């Protein structure tokens, strides 16, 4: 089997699994318990938090452990919007965002917030002129992603940060799920950001929210007050310690993996683009692990099934939205034509992707192309 759906999730690193098992076996205690073993578990938890702070180069921000990026995005966006509503009601985001951001801002719209969507240029870069034009004194939050999970577009976090300095009440929140372990992240440029362990060979159900501790978030989960009161519920120490491990490994290997994945992306894109009816959607200078192509005129689901029969696991647009009938919002916002959107599939890499996976993909591609070529629009 050739797994090429790493934007959906990655295979856990054995060292991460080992850490998870060891901590769960030796330190299964509740870190909120006052006895000696509870205190040991609590120390372990705090040392994982400190390691994460140092890995991310955090100076003044706090780290909250969560169940993943969906929870982290919901928590910070809802909490910030509600706590800042006396200062303004406008939130800026983009149609490229993951549903955990888009659906959260849509829910806030129902509460009376005003949502503005920044536009993109034809080359998939963020339209900074449009961004500046929608900024005003009513904007309380800008929520954007670093790397897009469908096309691999990279957003200019530094430029956005610099532009909003003129508006001190804006909270800048960034979804770094697809960039961590692939590209450098500069924590100083963001007021808050989120990561998800299972996207960089950690485990599902583990993530963090990093935020500036001077900022007060209205909390949405009531209970025992764990995680500074923002995330009540017994803390999963084994998960949090193994997340720190996954982060350390990902950062250590980042540069090597970048070069390898970039080479795979180049090979794959340059080969398939030679075939009439195939359109490469992914951004040329985008993230190294995301390739998005269209079999123009054929349904993406049909293509994914065909590859699956050849033992190659790829995805239609994004796993989270592939069950929805509507056109993919990212590809629409990036001006991809409609018949290319419906025929689009995503191939995504991680550190376990090898040259053999790429060759297997290309072999299957040729066979599938032969079967489909009469149906393709050229
Ligand atoms: N943000 C982005 C960009 C993603 O790709 C994903 C997962 O696909 C998420 C957020 C949600 O992450 P999680 O699965 O940890 O909730």
PDB file of N, CA and C and ligand atoms in Angstrom, residues 7-8 67-71 73 96-101 145 147-149 175-178 194-199 205-207 318-320 346, ligand 1:
ATOM      1  N   UNK A   7      -1.773  15.001   4.284  1.00  0.00           N
ATOM      2  CA  UNK A   7      -2.399  16.223   4.809  1.00  0.00           C
ATOM      3  C   UNK A   7      -3.600  15.838   5.667  1.00  0.00           C
ATOM      4  N   UNK A   8      -4.185  14.674   5.386  1.00  0.00           N
ATOM      5  CA  UNK A   8      -5.330  14.223   6.202  1.00  0.00           C
ATOM      6  C   UNK A   8      -4.829  13.742   7.557  1.00  0.00           C
ATOM      7  N   UNK A  67      -7.465  18.892  22.300  1.00  0.00           N
ATOM      8  CA  UNK A  67      -7.640  17.624  21.572  1.00  0.00           C
ATOM      9  C   UNK A  67      -7.240  17.762  20.105  1.00  0.00           C
ATOM     10  N   UNK A  68      -6.800  18.941  19.689  1.00  0.00           N
ATOM     11  CA  UNK A  68      -6.395  19.107  18.289  1.00  0.00           C
ATOM     12  C   UNK A  68      -6.702  20.510  17.818  1.00  0.00           C
ATOM     13  N   UNK A  69      -6.469  20.727  16.535  1.00  0.00           N
ATOM     14  CA  UNK A  69      -6.608  22.084  16.009  1.00  0.00           C
ATOM     15  C   UNK A  69      -8.058  22.535  15.903  1.00  0.00           C
ATOM     16  N   UNK A  70      -8.971  21.604  15.693  1.00  0.00           N
ATOM     17  CA  UNK A  70     -10.387  22.004  15.614  1.00  0.00           C
ATOM     18  C   UNK A  70     -10.804  22.638  16.936  1.00  0.00           C
ATOM     19  N   UNK A  71     -10.485  21.957  18.021  1.00  0.00           N
ATOM     20  CA  UNK A  71     -10.836  22.510  19.329  1.00  0.00           C
ATOM     21  C   UNK A  71     -10.089  23.829  19.583  1.00  0.00           C
ATOM     22  N   UNK A  73      -8.897  26.031  17.432  1.00  0.00           N
ATOM     23  CA  UNK A  73      -9.442  27.132  16.629  1.00  0.00           C
ATOM     24  C   UNK A  73     -10.769  27.619  17.203  1.00  0.00           C
ATOM     25  N   UNK A  96     -10.037  30.171   2.243  1.00  0.00           N
ATOM     26  CA  UNK A  96      -9.086  29.054   2.208  1.00  0.00           C
ATOM     27  C   UNK A  96      -9.037  28.310   3.533  1.00  0.00           C
ATOM     28  N   UNK A  97      -9.656  28.888   4.551  1.00  0.00           N
ATOM     29  CA  UNK A  97      -9.487  28.324   5.891  1.00  0.00           C
ATOM     30  C   UNK A  97     -10.130  26.949   6.015  1.00  0.00           C
ATOM     31  N   UNK A  98      -9.619  26.202   6.982  1.00  0.00           N
ATOM     32  CA  UNK A  98     -10.179  24.901   7.318  1.00  0.00           C
ATOM     33  C   UNK A  98     -11.579  25.102   7.918  1.00  0.00           C
ATOM     34  N   UNK A  99     -12.478  24.108   7.766  1.00  0.00           N
ATOM     35  CA  UNK A  99     -13.824  24.269   8.336  1.00  0.00           C
ATOM     36  C   UNK A  99     -13.834  24.617   9.836  1.00  0.00           C
ATOM     37  N   UNK A 100     -12.803  24.226  10.558  1.00  0.00           N
ATOM     38  CA  UNK A 100     -12.801  24.541  12.001  1.00  0.00           C
ATOM     39  C   UNK A 100     -12.665  26.046  12.242  1.00  0.00           C
ATOM     40  N   UNK A 101     -12.226  26.778  11.230  1.00  0.00           N
ATOM     41  CA  UNK A 101     -12.205  28.249  11.304  1.00  0.00           C
ATOM     42  C   UNK A 101     -13.459  28.803  10.625  1.00  0.00           C
ATOM     43  N   UNK A 145      -4.658  31.163   7.795  1.00  0.00           N
ATOM     44  CA  UNK A 145      -3.794  29.990   7.945  1.00  0.00           C
ATOM     45  C   UNK A 145      -2.402  30.290   7.380  1.00  0.00           C
ATOM     46  N   UNK A 147      -0.286  27.674   5.972  1.00  0.00           N
ATOM     47  CA  UNK A 147      -0.233  26.875   4.743  1.00  0.00           C
ATOM     48  C   UNK A 147      -1.608  26.264   4.512  1.00  0.00           C
ATOM     49  N   UNK A 148      -2.093  26.397   3.291  1.00  0.00           N
ATOM     50  CA  UNK A 148      -3.403  25.839   2.968  1.00  0.00           C
ATOM     51  C   UNK A 148      -3.318  24.330   2.740  1.00  0.00           C
ATOM     52  N   UNK A 149      -4.321  23.606   3.279  1.00  0.00           N
ATOM     53  CA  UNK A 149      -4.311  22.144   3.246  1.00  0.00           C
ATOM     54  C   UNK A 149      -4.799  21.544   1.929  1.00  0.00           C
ATOM     55  N   UNK A 175      -3.622  29.587  11.837  1.00  0.00           N
ATOM     56  CA  UNK A 175      -3.711  28.130  11.845  1.00  0.00           C
ATOM     57  C   UNK A 175      -2.413  27.605  11.209  1.00  0.00           C
ATOM     58  N   UNK A 176      -1.542  27.055  12.056  1.00  0.00           N
ATOM     59  CA  UNK A 176      -0.228  26.584  11.557  1.00  0.00           C
ATOM     60  C   UNK A 176      -0.195  25.063  11.400  1.00  0.00           C
ATOM     61  N   UNK A 177      -1.376  24.453  11.296  1.00  0.00           N
ATOM     62  CA  UNK A 177      -1.458  22.985  11.256  1.00  0.00           C
ATOM     63  C   UNK A 177      -0.627  22.383  10.128  1.00  0.00           C
ATOM     64  N   UNK A 178      -0.723  22.961   8.928  1.00  0.00           N
ATOM     65  CA  UNK A 178      -0.031  22.346   7.795  1.00  0.00           C
ATOM     66  C   UNK A 178       1.377  22.893   7.597  1.00  0.00           C
ATOM     67  N   UNK A 194      -2.290  27.647  16.304  1.00  0.00           N
ATOM     68  CA  UNK A 194      -2.648  26.281  16.697  1.00  0.00           C
ATOM     69  C   UNK A 194      -1.819  25.262  15.926  1.00  0.00           C
ATOM     70  N   UNK A 195      -1.591  24.124  16.569  1.00  0.00           N
ATOM     71  CA  UNK A 195      -0.908  22.989  15.931  1.00  0.00           C
ATOM     72  C   UNK A 195      -1.710  21.719  16.224  1.00  0.00           C
ATOM     73  N   UNK A 196      -1.515  20.713  15.375  1.00  0.00           N
ATOM     74  CA  UNK A 196      -2.211  19.438  15.561  1.00  0.00           C
ATOM     75  C   UNK A 196      -1.207  18.297  15.411  1.00  0.00           C
ATOM     76  N   UNK A 197      -1.080  17.474  16.462  1.00  0.00           N
ATOM     77  CA  UNK A 197      -0.048  16.434  16.499  1.00  0.00           C
ATOM     78  C   UNK A 197      -0.096  15.447  15.340  1.00  0.00           C
ATOM     79  N   UNK A 198      -1.310  15.059  14.926  1.00  0.00           N
ATOM     80  CA  UNK A 198      -1.373  13.980  13.934  1.00  0.00           C
ATOM     81  C   UNK A 198      -0.974  14.423  12.532  1.00  0.00           C
ATOM     82  N   UNK A 199      -0.684  15.724  12.351  1.00  0.00           N
ATOM     83  CA  UNK A 199      -0.229  16.177  11.036  1.00  0.00           C
ATOM     84  C   UNK A 199       1.295  16.107  10.922  1.00  0.00           C
ATOM     85  N   UNK A 205      -5.940  13.445  18.159  1.00  0.00           N
ATOM     86  CA  UNK A 205      -6.502  13.879  19.450  1.00  0.00           C
ATOM     87  C   UNK A 205      -5.515  14.640  20.310  1.00  0.00           C
ATOM     88  N   UNK A 206      -4.437  15.143  19.715  1.00  0.00           N
ATOM     89  CA  UNK A 206      -3.517  15.975  20.495  1.00  0.00           C
ATOM     90  C   UNK A 206      -3.167  17.246  19.719  1.00  0.00           C
ATOM     91  N   UNK A 207      -3.276  18.369  20.405  1.00  0.00           N
ATOM     92  CA  UNK A 207      -2.961  19.639  19.744  1.00  0.00           C
ATOM     93  C   UNK A 207      -2.661  20.685  20.787  1.00  0.00           C
ATOM     94  N   UNK A 318     -10.087  18.012   0.414  1.00  0.00           N
ATOM     95  CA  UNK A 318      -9.585  17.773   1.768  1.00  0.00           C
ATOM     96  C   UNK A 318     -10.495  16.764   2.448  1.00  0.00           C
ATOM     97  N   UNK A 319      -9.895  15.910   3.284  1.00  0.00           N
ATOM     98  CA  UNK A 319     -10.656  14.822   3.910  1.00  0.00           C
ATOM     99  C   UNK A 319     -11.857  15.345   4.678  1.00  0.00           C
ATOM    100  N   UNK A 320     -11.690  16.499   5.350  1.00  0.00           N
ATOM    101  CA  UNK A 320     -12.767  16.999   6.196  1.00  0.00           C
ATOM    102  C   UNK A 320     -13.975  17.437   5.395  1.00  0.00           C
ATOM    103  N   UNK A 346      -5.874  15.432  -4.278  1.00  0.00           N
ATOM    104  CA  UNK A 346      -4.685  15.912  -3.558  1.00  0.00           C
ATOM    105  C   UNK A 346      -3.778  14.734  -3.237  1.00  0.00           C
TER     106      UNK A 346
HETATM  107  N1  LIG B   1      -6.522  23.234  10.193  1.00  0.00           N
HETATM  108  C1  LIG B   1      -6.013  22.677   9.079  1.00  0.00           C
HETATM  109  C2  LIG B   1      -5.309  23.555   8.091  1.00  0.00           C
HETATM  110  C3  LIG B   1      -6.127  21.299   8.847  1.00  0.00           C
HETATM  111  O1  LIG B   1      -5.594  20.762   7.742  1.00  0.00           O
HETATM  112  C4  LIG B   1      -6.798  20.511   9.821  1.00  0.00           C
HETATM  113  C5  LIG B   1      -7.010  19.057   9.582  1.00  0.00           C
HETATM  114  O2  LIG B   1      -7.203  18.613   8.470  1.00  0.00           O
HETATM  115  C6  LIG B   1      -7.313  21.135  10.971  1.00  0.00           C
HETATM  116  C7  LIG B   1      -7.154  22.501  11.120  1.00  0.00           C
HETATM  117  C8  LIG B   1      -8.024  20.356  12.040  1.00  0.00           C
HETATM  118  O3  LIG B   1      -7.106  19.629  12.819  1.00  0.00           O
HETATM  119  P1  LIG B   1      -7.555  18.496  13.840  1.00  0.00           P
HETATM  120  O4  LIG B   1      -7.732  17.250  13.066  1.00  0.00           O
HETATM  121  O5  LIG B   1      -6.437  18.424  14.828  1.00  0.00           O
HETATM  122  O6  LIG B   1      -8.810  18.953  14.504  1.00  0.00           O
END
